[in-house]
Amino acid sequence: MTRFIFKRLGIALGVLLAATYLFFLLAANAGDPLEDLRASNQQNREELIAARTAELNLDVPVPVRYFYWAADAVTGDLGTDYRTGQEVTEMIGKASGQTLKLIGFSSVAAIVLGVMIGVISALRQYTGFDYGVTVVNFLLYSLPSFWVAVLLKQWGAIGFNDFLADPTIPPLALLIIGGVLGVVVGAAVGGAWKSRLIVGGTTAVLTMAVLAFMSWSGWFLDPSLGPVVILILGVGFALAVTFLAAGLNNRKALYTSLVMAAVGGIAWWPMQMAFGYTDGLVAFIQLIGFIVAGYVVGLLFRGPDKKISARVGAITGGLVYGLLWLDYLMSWWLPYTETSTINGRPIATVGSSTPQLADNTNYWVGTIDTYTHMILPIMAIILISLAGYTRYMRGSMLEVMNLDYIRTARAKGLPERTVVMRHGFRNALIPLATIIPVDLASLIGGAVITETVFGWNGMGKLFVTALREVNTNVLMGYFLVTGVLLVIGNMIADILYAVLDPRIRVDA
């Protein structure tokens, strides 16, 4: 493995050197960085041209100029922006931080949703649900990202902000939403048509009832969960996590998760006081505390495999804390929307924050403001990425579920959940695990179109601005960072494939 890593590293460095050289040639010939000075009417124009020529080494042949840049880049000096004088490393640090906000949320959501939908679609092959997922996937895969972004601005921001002026859901909309969701859930659960009809009908009725209550009570203007809803949702999470990770027959794991759900309902009152002194670091520590508590509860219950109980408790504890945190965050929604700068229209269509908000904004208001600016670009990236992950997971799951060892597991009388989750799902993740690192590395380079449409100051917008200004130092800094990430992503993908699949011999 060590020999393989060093071999891949040597190849990667060679590829990176050749790629940066070719990109430097293209960037240097993309335009004239002196164009604005040549068109200037300033009296000292010639002096300014001479100064910029010396600063950017424009009097040196381009190949030689590349080696000047490479020598500085090896020492960590990527140069400066000739227009602002700002260090390129500082510019990339700020832009990459903004991009990571989008990529972190959107990638995790797209991967989780894509894997879930892909697995269900594979298990329901050639059903109405499978055909529907296939049609939607091809539709999302073919949609232009700028068009998705514009539609989200129109319907996701402007439409929702208009809805908040009178947050009442008409009866026809309730019927349509409940009916569509009921059909989707009924098709996804599978089984006999009677059971699907019962599940789908129950889902539709509950959805319409909940939405009608939210509309009648003004929940959209002043949302909250409260201890009862947190307890109910916590029990739902507990059952789902136990079913997927251990099976409902594992009573110790089930008791562990239900205890953590009860802890969430009881902890609502003390956490209301604790959240009053919470910031980002404290919230992270609180999350770790709930996860550790769930792990300890699982160890105390023990069971056939105490590690499984502990894992179920830890996951449930983290989810329960998320509900508590979300509930308290909701309590700040009304104060946020009633500020003069927001004026009842909280979903932003451009930018990464509201500049007019007071500098002394607390953690909760600042978090809401950040999320209201992030929600549209995140949704755009999710919709574009979701189709690919769903198709990859569906194809991989179908291939695995038709292999001999799956038939052997079923012939041994193992429960279907064990066959699917333990023997099928884990092995179906192998191809996806080799794709995700490369996708994440490329996304960190910036979703250029999405960031431009939403005015998000990330890596994508930095690249577009530098290209427009023929700013070679910034372009090379961008390319170096994204190139290194792509090389690392490819190496991680190769190593993961070798680790996850014992049939792969890296030293062969």
Short mmCIF file of C-alpha atoms in Angstrom, two decimals:
data_model
loop_
_atom_site.label_atom_id
_atom_site.label_comp_id
_atom_site.label_asym_id
_atom_site.label_seq_id
_atom_site.Cartn_x
_atom_site.Cartn_y
_atom_site.Cartn_z
CA MET A 1 0.00 0.00 0.00
CA THR A 2 2.84 2.43 0.87
CA ARG A 3 4.53 1.77 -2.45
CA PHE A 4 1.24 2.34 -4.24
CA ILE A 5 0.65 5.66 -2.44
CA PHE A 6 4.12 6.99 -3.25
CA LYS A 7 3.79 5.86 -6.86
CA ARG A 8 0.44 7.59 -7.21
CA LEU A 9 1.85 10.69 -5.50
CA GLY A 10 4.73 10.89 -7.98
CA ILE A 11 2.36 10.55 -10.94
CA ALA A 12 0.04 13.17 -9.41
CA LEU A 13 2.87 15.68 -9.01
CA GLY A 14 3.88 15.20 -12.64
CA VAL A 15 0.31 15.68 -13.81
CA LEU A 16 -0.09 18.76 -11.61
CA LEU A 17 3.14 20.29 -12.97
CA ALA A 18 2.09 19.76 -16.58
CA ALA A 19 -1.45 20.98 -15.93
CA THR A 20 -0.35 24.18 -14.19
CA TYR A 21 2.10 24.93 -17.01
CA LEU A 22 -0.57 24.53 -19.70
CA PHE A 23 -3.07 26.55 -17.68
CA PHE A 24 -0.51 29.33 -17.15
CA LEU A 25 0.02 29.57 -20.90
CA LEU A 26 -3.73 29.83 -21.45
CA ALA A 27 -4.22 32.35 -18.63
CA ALA A 28 -1.34 34.53 -19.79
CA ASN A 29 -2.78 34.70 -23.30
CA ALA A 30 -6.41 35.14 -22.25
CA GLY A 31 -6.23 38.91 -22.59
CA ASP A 32 -4.20 42.02 -21.87
CA PRO A 33 -3.84 42.97 -18.19
CA LEU A 34 -2.73 46.44 -19.33
CA GLU A 35 -5.89 47.11 -21.33
CA ASP A 36 -7.47 49.39 -18.71
CA LEU A 37 -4.28 51.46 -18.44
CA ARG A 38 -3.87 51.77 -22.19
CA ALA A 39 -7.39 53.22 -22.40
CA SER A 40 -6.75 55.54 -19.46
CA ASN A 41 -6.41 59.33 -19.85
CA GLN A 42 -4.21 59.75 -16.77
CA GLN A 43 -1.13 61.85 -17.27
CA ASN A 44 1.14 59.26 -15.63
CA ARG A 45 -0.24 56.46 -17.77
CA GLU A 46 3.15 55.37 -19.06
CA GLU A 47 4.54 55.17 -15.53
CA LEU A 48 1.58 53.07 -14.42
CA ILE A 49 2.02 50.75 -17.39
CA ALA A 50 5.71 50.35 -16.63
CA ALA A 51 5.00 49.65 -12.95
CA ARG A 52 2.39 46.97 -13.71
CA THR A 53 4.65 45.45 -16.37
CA ALA A 54 7.41 45.10 -13.80
CA GLU A 55 5.01 43.80 -11.12
CA LEU A 56 3.60 41.06 -13.37
CA ASN A 57 6.86 40.37 -15.28
CA LEU A 58 5.06 41.07 -18.55
CA ASP A 59 8.38 41.86 -20.26
CA VAL A 60 9.49 38.26 -19.67
CA PRO A 61 8.53 35.40 -22.04
CA VAL A 62 5.52 33.46 -20.79
CA PRO A 63 7.33 30.10 -20.25
CA VAL A 64 9.99 31.83 -18.14
CA ARG A 65 7.29 33.73 -16.27
CA TYR A 66 5.71 30.40 -15.32
CA PHE A 67 8.88 29.23 -13.59
CA TYR A 68 9.03 32.54 -11.68
CA TRP A 69 5.50 31.84 -10.48
CA ALA A 70 6.22 28.16 -9.69
CA ALA A 71 9.30 29.06 -7.63
CA ASP A 72 7.23 31.43 -5.51
CA ALA A 73 4.31 28.97 -5.28
CA VAL A 74 6.57 26.26 -3.83
CA THR A 75 7.32 28.62 -0.91
CA GLY A 76 3.60 29.34 -0.43
CA ASP A 77 3.65 32.75 -2.14
CA LEU A 78 0.90 32.86 -4.78
CA GLY A 79 1.39 36.54 -5.52
CA THR A 80 -1.05 39.42 -5.19
CA ASP A 81 -4.11 40.74 -6.97
CA TYR A 82 -2.64 43.54 -9.11
CA ARG A 83 -5.88 45.53 -8.88
CA THR A 84 -6.37 45.50 -5.12
CA GLY A 85 -2.95 44.51 -3.82
CA GLN A 86 -4.55 41.75 -1.72
CA GLU A 87 -2.66 38.49 -1.20
CA VAL A 88 -4.01 35.67 -3.38
CA THR A 89 -3.75 33.20 -0.49
CA GLU A 90 -5.98 35.46 1.61
CA MET A 91 -8.51 35.82 -1.22
CA ILE A 92 -8.64 32.05 -1.76
CA GLY A 93 -8.98 31.46 1.98
CA LYS A 94 -12.08 33.66 2.18
CA ALA A 95 -13.61 32.35 -1.04
CA SER A 96 -13.02 28.68 -0.17
CA GLY A 97 -14.61 29.23 3.24
CA GLN A 98 -17.78 30.52 1.58
CA THR A 99 -17.79 27.66 -0.93
CA LEU A 100 -17.29 25.07 1.81
CA LYS A 101 -20.46 26.32 3.50
CA LEU A 102 -22.44 25.48 0.40
CA ILE A 103 -20.62 22.27 -0.44
CA GLY A 104 -20.76 20.92 3.12
CA PHE A 105 -24.54 21.14 3.45
CA SER A 106 -25.51 20.41 -0.15
CA SER A 107 -23.14 17.46 -0.64
CA VAL A 108 -24.18 15.69 2.55
CA ALA A 109 -27.87 16.22 1.75
CA ALA A 110 -27.47 15.12 -1.89
CA ILE A 111 -25.50 12.00 -0.94
CA VAL A 112 -27.90 10.94 1.83
CA LEU A 113 -31.02 11.55 -0.27
CA GLY A 114 -29.45 10.01 -3.37
CA VAL A 115 -28.43 6.86 -1.51
CA MET A 116 -31.86 6.48 0.13
CA ILE A 117 -33.81 6.99 -3.09
CA GLY A 118 -31.41 4.81 -5.07
CA VAL A 119 -31.73 1.91 -2.65
CA ILE A 120 -35.54 2.12 -2.54
CA SER A 121 -35.70 2.41 -6.33
CA ALA A 122 -33.51 -0.69 -6.73
CA LEU A 123 -35.61 -2.69 -4.26
CA ARG A 124 -38.78 -1.58 -6.10
CA GLN A 125 -37.40 -2.24 -9.58
CA TYR A 126 -39.88 -1.94 -12.47
CA THR A 127 -42.59 -0.49 -10.24
CA GLY A 128 -44.33 2.84 -10.62
CA PHE A 129 -42.02 4.33 -8.01
CA ASP A 130 -38.92 3.15 -9.90
CA TYR A 131 -40.21 4.53 -13.20
CA GLY A 132 -41.12 7.82 -11.54
CA VAL A 133 -37.67 8.16 -9.95
CA THR A 134 -36.03 7.39 -13.31
CA VAL A 135 -38.04 10.08 -15.10
CA VAL A 136 -37.32 12.69 -12.42
CA ASN A 137 -33.62 11.79 -12.41
CA PHE A 138 -33.25 12.24 -16.15
CA LEU A 139 -35.19 15.50 -15.93
CA LEU A 140 -32.96 16.89 -13.15
CA TYR A 141 -29.82 15.63 -14.87
CA SER A 142 -30.66 17.48 -18.07
CA LEU A 143 -31.80 20.78 -16.57
CA PRO A 144 -29.39 23.73 -16.97
CA SER A 145 -28.13 24.85 -13.56
CA PHE A 146 -28.77 28.55 -14.28
CA TRP A 147 -32.40 27.78 -15.14
CA VAL A 148 -32.85 25.81 -11.90
CA ALA A 149 -31.35 28.75 -9.99
CA VAL A 150 -33.69 31.25 -11.64
CA LEU A 151 -36.75 29.07 -10.94
CA LEU A 152 -35.71 28.74 -7.30
CA LYS A 153 -35.41 32.50 -7.05
CA GLN A 154 -38.89 32.95 -8.48
CA TRP A 155 -40.75 30.21 -6.63
CA GLY A 156 -38.50 29.46 -3.68
CA ALA A 157 -37.76 33.03 -2.61
CA ILE A 158 -40.18 35.51 -4.14
CA GLY A 159 -43.09 33.06 -4.02
CA PHE A 160 -42.48 32.04 -0.39
CA ASN A 161 -41.94 35.63 0.73
CA ASP A 162 -45.26 36.58 -0.88
CA PHE A 163 -46.89 33.60 0.83
CA LEU A 164 -45.73 34.86 4.24
CA ALA A 165 -47.82 38.01 3.75
CA ASP A 166 -50.89 35.74 4.14
CA PRO A 167 -49.66 32.25 5.16
CA THR A 168 -52.89 30.39 4.43
CA ILE A 169 -52.88 27.15 2.45
CA PRO A 170 -56.09 26.76 0.37
CA PRO A 171 -57.98 23.44 0.54
CA LEU A 172 -57.12 22.51 -3.06
CA ALA A 173 -53.39 22.89 -2.34
CA LEU A 174 -53.79 20.73 0.77
CA LEU A 175 -55.42 17.99 -1.29
CA ILE A 176 -52.75 18.14 -3.99
CA ILE A 177 -49.80 18.11 -1.55
CA GLY A 178 -51.28 15.36 0.61
CA GLY A 179 -52.29 13.27 -2.40
CA VAL A 180 -48.90 13.49 -4.12
CA LEU A 181 -47.01 12.65 -0.93
CA GLY A 182 -49.38 9.77 -0.19
CA VAL A 183 -48.87 8.29 -3.66
CA VAL A 184 -45.06 8.58 -3.37
CA VAL A 185 -44.91 7.01 0.10
CA GLY A 186 -47.38 4.26 -0.83
CA ALA A 187 -45.34 3.38 -3.89
CA ALA A 188 -42.07 3.44 -1.93
CA VAL A 189 -43.13 1.04 0.84
CA GLY A 190 -44.07 -1.72 -1.58
CA GLY A 191 -45.99 -4.85 -0.59
CA ALA A 192 -49.61 -5.74 -1.33
CA TRP A 193 -51.82 -3.05 -2.79
CA LYS A 194 -53.98 -2.96 0.35
CA SER A 195 -51.02 -2.21 2.63
CA ARG A 196 -49.72 0.42 0.21
CA LEU A 197 -53.16 1.99 0.06
CA ILE A 198 -53.37 2.11 3.86
CA VAL A 199 -49.89 3.59 4.25
CA GLY A 200 -50.36 6.07 1.42
CA GLY A 201 -53.82 7.13 2.62
CA THR A 202 -52.63 7.56 6.20
CA THR A 203 -49.68 9.65 5.00
CA ALA A 204 -51.97 11.85 2.89
CA VAL A 205 -54.45 12.43 5.73
CA LEU A 206 -51.74 13.20 8.29
CA THR A 207 -49.98 15.55 5.86
CA MET A 208 -53.16 17.49 5.15
CA ALA A 209 -54.01 17.64 8.87
CA VAL A 210 -50.57 18.93 9.85
CA LEU A 211 -50.46 21.53 7.05
CA ALA A 212 -54.01 22.68 7.89
CA PHE A 213 -53.04 23.12 11.56
CA MET A 214 -49.87 25.02 10.61
CA SER A 215 -51.90 27.29 8.33
CA TRP A 216 -54.66 27.88 10.89
CA SER A 217 -52.31 28.52 13.83
CA GLY A 218 -49.95 30.92 12.01
CA TRP A 219 -47.08 28.51 12.47
CA PHE A 220 -45.27 29.81 9.39
CA LEU A 221 -44.95 33.25 10.98
CA ASP A 222 -43.86 32.03 14.44
CA PRO A 223 -42.74 28.39 14.14
CA SER A 224 -41.88 26.07 17.03
CA LEU A 225 -41.79 22.38 17.92
CA GLY A 226 -42.16 22.14 21.68
CA PRO A 227 -41.42 19.14 23.93
CA VAL A 228 -44.38 17.02 22.77
CA VAL A 229 -43.51 17.25 19.06
CA ILE A 230 -39.82 16.71 19.85
CA LEU A 231 -40.75 13.57 21.80
CA ILE A 232 -42.93 12.26 18.94
CA LEU A 233 -40.29 12.98 16.30
CA GLY A 234 -37.63 11.54 18.59
CA VAL A 235 -39.56 8.28 18.85
CA GLY A 236 -39.89 8.22 15.06
CA PHE A 237 -36.14 8.74 14.66
CA ALA A 238 -35.49 6.06 17.29
CA LEU A 239 -37.59 3.48 15.47
CA ALA A 240 -36.06 4.35 12.09
CA VAL A 241 -32.45 4.26 13.33
CA THR A 242 -33.02 0.99 15.21
CA PHE A 243 -34.70 -0.62 12.21
CA LEU A 244 -31.88 0.34 9.84
CA ALA A 245 -28.91 -0.26 12.15
CA ALA A 246 -29.99 -3.22 14.29
CA GLY A 247 -33.53 -4.35 13.51
CA LEU A 248 -36.54 -3.89 15.74
CA ASN A 249 -36.04 -7.41 17.13
CA ASN A 250 -32.91 -6.15 18.90
CA ARG A 251 -34.74 -5.02 22.03
CA LYS A 252 -31.70 -3.58 23.78
CA ALA A 253 -30.92 -1.31 20.84
CA LEU A 254 -34.60 -0.33 20.63
CA TYR A 255 -34.72 0.50 24.36
CA THR A 256 -31.56 2.56 23.99
CA SER A 257 -32.96 4.68 21.19
CA LEU A 258 -36.32 5.14 22.95
CA VAL A 259 -34.55 6.28 26.12
CA MET A 260 -32.66 8.90 24.11
CA ALA A 261 -35.95 10.03 22.53
CA ALA A 262 -37.41 10.44 26.04
CA VAL A 263 -34.28 12.33 27.11
CA GLY A 264 -34.90 14.75 24.25
CA GLY A 265 -38.45 15.46 25.42
CA ILE A 266 -37.38 15.92 29.04
CA ALA A 267 -34.29 17.98 28.16
CA TRP A 268 -36.40 20.61 26.39
CA TRP A 269 -36.83 22.69 29.57
CA PRO A 270 -33.18 22.83 30.75
CA MET A 271 -31.92 23.26 27.16
CA GLN A 272 -34.08 26.37 26.77
CA MET A 273 -31.92 28.02 29.41
CA ALA A 274 -28.67 26.51 28.13
CA PHE A 275 -29.32 27.71 24.58
CA GLY A 276 -29.49 31.27 25.86
CA TYR A 277 -25.71 31.12 26.41
CA THR A 278 -24.91 29.13 23.28
CA ASP A 279 -22.63 30.04 20.41
CA GLY A 280 -21.19 27.89 17.63
CA LEU A 281 -18.51 26.22 19.79
CA VAL A 282 -20.88 25.60 22.70
CA ALA A 283 -23.48 24.10 20.32
CA PHE A 284 -20.86 21.69 18.99
CA ILE A 285 -19.89 20.67 22.53
CA GLN A 286 -23.56 20.13 23.39
CA LEU A 287 -23.99 17.93 20.31
CA ILE A 288 -20.99 15.82 21.32
CA GLY A 289 -22.47 15.54 24.81
CA PHE A 290 -25.75 14.09 23.49
CA ILE A 291 -23.88 11.69 21.22
CA VAL A 292 -21.68 10.48 24.08
CA ALA A 293 -24.72 10.15 26.34
CA GLY A 294 -26.45 7.96 23.76
CA TYR A 295 -23.33 5.84 23.39
CA VAL A 296 -23.08 5.33 27.15
CA VAL A 297 -26.79 4.41 27.41
CA GLY A 298 -26.25 1.80 24.70
CA LEU A 299 -23.29 0.33 26.57
CA LEU A 300 -25.38 0.13 29.74
CA PHE A 301 -28.21 -1.72 27.98
CA ARG A 302 -25.64 -4.03 26.34
CA GLY A 303 -27.64 -6.64 24.38
CA PRO A 304 -26.37 -9.25 21.87
CA ASP A 305 -23.79 -6.73 20.64
CA LYS A 306 -23.29 -3.75 22.92
CA LYS A 307 -21.47 -1.83 20.18
CA ILE A 308 -24.59 -1.91 18.01
CA SER A 309 -26.72 -0.60 20.90
CA ALA A 310 -24.14 2.10 21.59
CA ARG A 311 -24.05 3.12 17.94
CA VAL A 312 -27.85 3.32 17.76
CA GLY A 313 -27.92 5.42 20.95
CA ALA A 314 -25.23 7.78 19.67
CA ILE A 315 -27.02 8.39 16.35
CA THR A 316 -30.38 8.90 18.06
CA GLY A 317 -28.79 11.26 20.59
CA GLY A 318 -27.33 13.40 17.82
CA LEU A 319 -30.67 13.56 16.00
CA VAL A 320 -32.55 14.45 19.19
CA TYR A 321 -30.13 17.29 19.90
CA GLY A 322 -30.72 18.52 16.36
CA LEU A 323 -34.44 18.76 17.11
CA LEU A 324 -33.80 20.71 20.32
CA TRP A 325 -31.40 23.06 18.55
CA LEU A 326 -33.83 23.58 15.65
CA ASP A 327 -36.70 24.31 18.05
CA TYR A 328 -34.77 27.07 19.80
CA LEU A 329 -33.59 28.46 16.46
CA MET A 330 -37.24 28.69 15.38
CA SER A 331 -38.03 30.88 18.38
CA TRP A 332 -35.86 33.61 16.81
CA TRP A 333 -37.63 33.45 13.43
CA LEU A 334 -40.27 36.06 14.26
CA PRO A 335 -37.79 38.61 15.71
CA TYR A 336 -35.61 38.10 12.64
CA THR A 337 -38.40 38.59 10.09
CA GLU A 338 -39.75 41.66 11.92
CA THR A 339 -36.48 43.61 11.70
CA SER A 340 -36.60 46.63 9.41
CA THR A 341 -33.95 45.20 7.09
CA ILE A 342 -35.87 41.93 6.54
CA ASN A 343 -39.40 43.40 6.64
CA GLY A 344 -41.21 40.08 6.40
CA ARG A 345 -39.26 38.79 3.36
CA PRO A 346 -36.64 36.50 4.89
CA ILE A 347 -35.59 34.29 1.95
CA ALA A 348 -32.79 36.13 0.17
CA THR A 349 -32.13 35.88 -3.57
CA VAL A 350 -28.56 37.18 -3.63
CA GLY A 351 -25.51 37.42 -1.39
CA SER A 352 -24.31 35.44 1.62
CA SER A 353 -25.55 37.73 4.41
CA THR A 354 -27.63 40.85 5.11
CA PRO A 355 -25.16 43.75 5.40
CA GLN A 356 -27.67 46.03 7.14
CA LEU A 357 -28.12 43.75 10.16
CA ALA A 358 -26.59 45.11 13.33
CA ASP A 359 -23.01 44.07 14.04
CA ASN A 360 -24.00 42.86 17.52
CA THR A 361 -26.43 40.25 16.13
CA ASN A 362 -26.47 37.20 18.39
CA TYR A 363 -25.62 33.65 17.33
CA TRP A 364 -29.21 32.62 16.61
CA VAL A 365 -30.19 35.59 14.44
CA GLY A 366 -26.88 35.34 12.60
CA THR A 367 -27.46 31.64 11.99
CA ILE A 368 -30.94 32.26 10.59
CA ASP A 369 -29.61 35.00 8.34
CA THR A 370 -26.87 32.71 7.04
CA TYR A 371 -29.29 29.86 6.35
CA THR A 372 -31.85 32.07 4.60
CA HIS A 373 -29.10 33.13 2.19
CA MET A 374 -27.79 29.58 1.78
CA ILE A 375 -31.04 27.75 1.21
CA LEU A 376 -31.52 28.58 -2.50
CA PRO A 377 -27.96 27.84 -3.73
CA ILE A 378 -27.93 24.67 -1.61
CA MET A 379 -31.21 23.52 -3.16
CA ALA A 380 -29.85 24.25 -6.63
CA ILE A 381 -26.73 22.15 -6.03
CA ILE A 382 -28.76 19.35 -4.41
CA LEU A 383 -31.19 19.12 -7.33
CA ILE A 384 -28.34 18.98 -9.84
CA SER A 385 -26.23 16.46 -7.87
CA LEU A 386 -29.08 14.27 -6.60
CA ALA A 387 -29.81 12.62 -9.94
CA GLY A 388 -26.26 11.33 -10.37
CA TYR A 389 -25.99 9.83 -6.89
CA THR A 390 -29.42 8.21 -7.21
CA ARG A 391 -28.56 6.56 -10.52
CA TYR A 392 -25.15 5.38 -9.28
CA MET A 393 -26.67 3.89 -6.12
CA ARG A 394 -29.56 2.25 -7.96
CA GLY A 395 -27.27 0.60 -10.49
CA SER A 396 -24.81 -0.55 -7.83
CA MET A 397 -27.57 -1.92 -5.59
CA LEU A 398 -29.19 -3.82 -8.46
CA GLU A 399 -25.87 -5.41 -9.38
CA VAL A 400 -25.12 -6.46 -5.79
CA MET A 401 -28.61 -7.81 -5.04
CA ASN A 402 -28.34 -10.21 -8.01
CA LEU A 403 -25.06 -11.78 -6.87
CA ASP A 404 -24.73 -15.35 -5.59
CA TYR A 405 -23.90 -14.48 -1.97
CA ILE A 406 -27.18 -12.55 -1.64
CA ARG A 407 -29.12 -15.62 -2.77
CA THR A 408 -27.08 -17.68 -0.31
CA ALA A 409 -27.91 -15.30 2.53
CA ARG A 410 -31.61 -15.56 1.71
CA ALA A 411 -31.38 -19.34 1.43
CA LYS A 412 -29.91 -19.45 4.96
CA GLY A 413 -33.10 -17.83 6.22
CA LEU A 414 -31.67 -14.45 7.17
CA PRO A 415 -34.21 -11.63 7.59
CA GLU A 416 -34.65 -9.47 4.51
CA ARG A 417 -33.51 -6.39 6.43
CA THR A 418 -30.22 -8.13 7.26
CA VAL A 419 -29.77 -9.26 3.68
CA VAL A 420 -30.40 -5.78 2.29
CA MET A 421 -28.61 -3.61 4.87
CA ARG A 422 -25.72 -5.78 6.00
CA HIS A 423 -24.90 -7.79 2.88
CA GLY A 424 -26.28 -5.70 0.02
CA PHE A 425 -26.12 -2.06 1.05
CA ARG A 426 -22.57 -2.08 2.40
CA ASN A 427 -21.11 -3.63 -0.75
CA ALA A 428 -23.20 -1.39 -2.99
CA LEU A 429 -21.51 1.62 -1.40
CA ILE A 430 -18.09 0.65 -2.79
CA PRO A 431 -18.50 2.29 -6.24
CA LEU A 432 -20.12 5.34 -4.67
CA ALA A 433 -17.29 5.70 -2.14
CA THR A 434 -14.82 6.04 -5.01
CA ILE A 435 -16.91 8.67 -6.80
CA ILE A 436 -17.73 10.96 -3.87
CA PRO A 437 -14.14 12.16 -3.10
CA VAL A 438 -13.64 13.26 -6.71
CA ASP A 439 -17.03 14.96 -6.85
CA LEU A 440 -16.39 16.83 -3.60
CA ALA A 441 -12.96 17.96 -4.78
CA SER A 442 -14.42 19.30 -8.03
CA LEU A 443 -17.30 21.01 -6.23
CA ILE A 444 -14.92 22.80 -3.86
CA GLY A 445 -13.56 24.48 -6.97
CA GLY A 446 -16.83 26.34 -6.95
CA ALA A 447 -20.22 25.93 -8.50
CA VAL A 448 -19.45 28.71 -10.98
CA ILE A 449 -22.92 29.26 -12.43
CA THR A 450 -24.78 28.81 -9.15
CA GLU A 451 -22.49 31.19 -7.28
CA THR A 452 -22.74 33.77 -10.05
CA VAL A 453 -26.55 33.66 -10.20
CA PHE A 454 -26.92 33.95 -6.43
CA GLY A 455 -24.08 36.44 -5.94
CA TRP A 456 -22.25 34.08 -3.61
CA ASN A 457 -18.63 35.14 -3.12
CA GLY A 458 -17.06 31.70 -3.38
CA MET A 459 -14.39 30.04 -5.48
CA GLY A 460 -16.54 29.96 -8.60
CA LYS A 461 -17.19 33.68 -8.59
CA LEU A 462 -13.52 34.33 -7.78
CA PHE A 463 -12.54 32.40 -10.91
CA VAL A 464 -15.02 34.25 -13.14
CA THR A 465 -13.91 37.67 -11.84
CA ALA A 466 -10.21 36.83 -12.26
CA LEU A 467 -10.83 35.54 -15.79
CA ARG A 468 -12.67 38.73 -16.73
CA GLU A 469 -9.83 40.88 -15.37
CA VAL A 470 -7.06 38.67 -16.87
CA ASN A 471 -5.67 38.36 -13.34
CA THR A 472 -3.08 35.60 -13.82
CA ASN A 473 -1.99 35.32 -10.19
CA VAL A 474 -5.55 34.80 -8.95
CA LEU A 475 -6.33 32.37 -11.79
CA MET A 476 -3.23 30.32 -11.02
CA GLY A 477 -3.98 30.33 -7.31
CA TYR A 478 -7.49 29.07 -8.01
CA PHE A 479 -6.26 26.39 -10.41
CA LEU A 480 -3.52 25.23 -8.05
CA VAL A 481 -5.91 24.78 -5.13
CA THR A 482 -8.59 22.98 -7.17
CA GLY A 483 -5.95 20.91 -8.99
CA VAL A 484 -4.39 19.74 -5.73
CA LEU A 485 -7.83 18.87 -4.35
CA LEU A 486 -8.70 16.87 -7.47
CA VAL A 487 -5.42 14.99 -7.29
CA ILE A 488 -6.01 14.21 -3.60
CA GLY A 489 -9.60 13.21 -4.37
CA ASN A 490 -8.43 10.75 -7.04
CA MET A 491 -5.85 9.27 -4.68
CA ILE A 492 -8.44 8.87 -1.91
CA ALA A 493 -10.81 7.21 -4.38
CA ASP A 494 -8.14 4.71 -5.44
CA ILE A 495 -7.15 3.95 -1.86
CA LEU A 496 -10.78 3.59 -0.74
CA TYR A 497 -11.50 1.17 -3.54
CA ALA A 498 -8.53 -0.95 -2.55
CA VAL A 499 -9.47 -0.86 1.13
CA LEU A 500 -13.18 -1.60 0.63
CA ASP A 501 -12.73 -4.31 -2.01
CA PRO A 502 -10.19 -6.97 -0.91
CA ARG A 503 -10.09 -8.32 -4.48
CA ILE A 504 -8.12 -5.25 -5.56
CA ARG A 505 -4.36 -5.68 -5.23
CA VAL A 506 -2.61 -2.31 -5.30
CA ASP A 507 0.89 -3.79 -5.38
CA ALA A 508 0.23 -6.18 -8.23
#
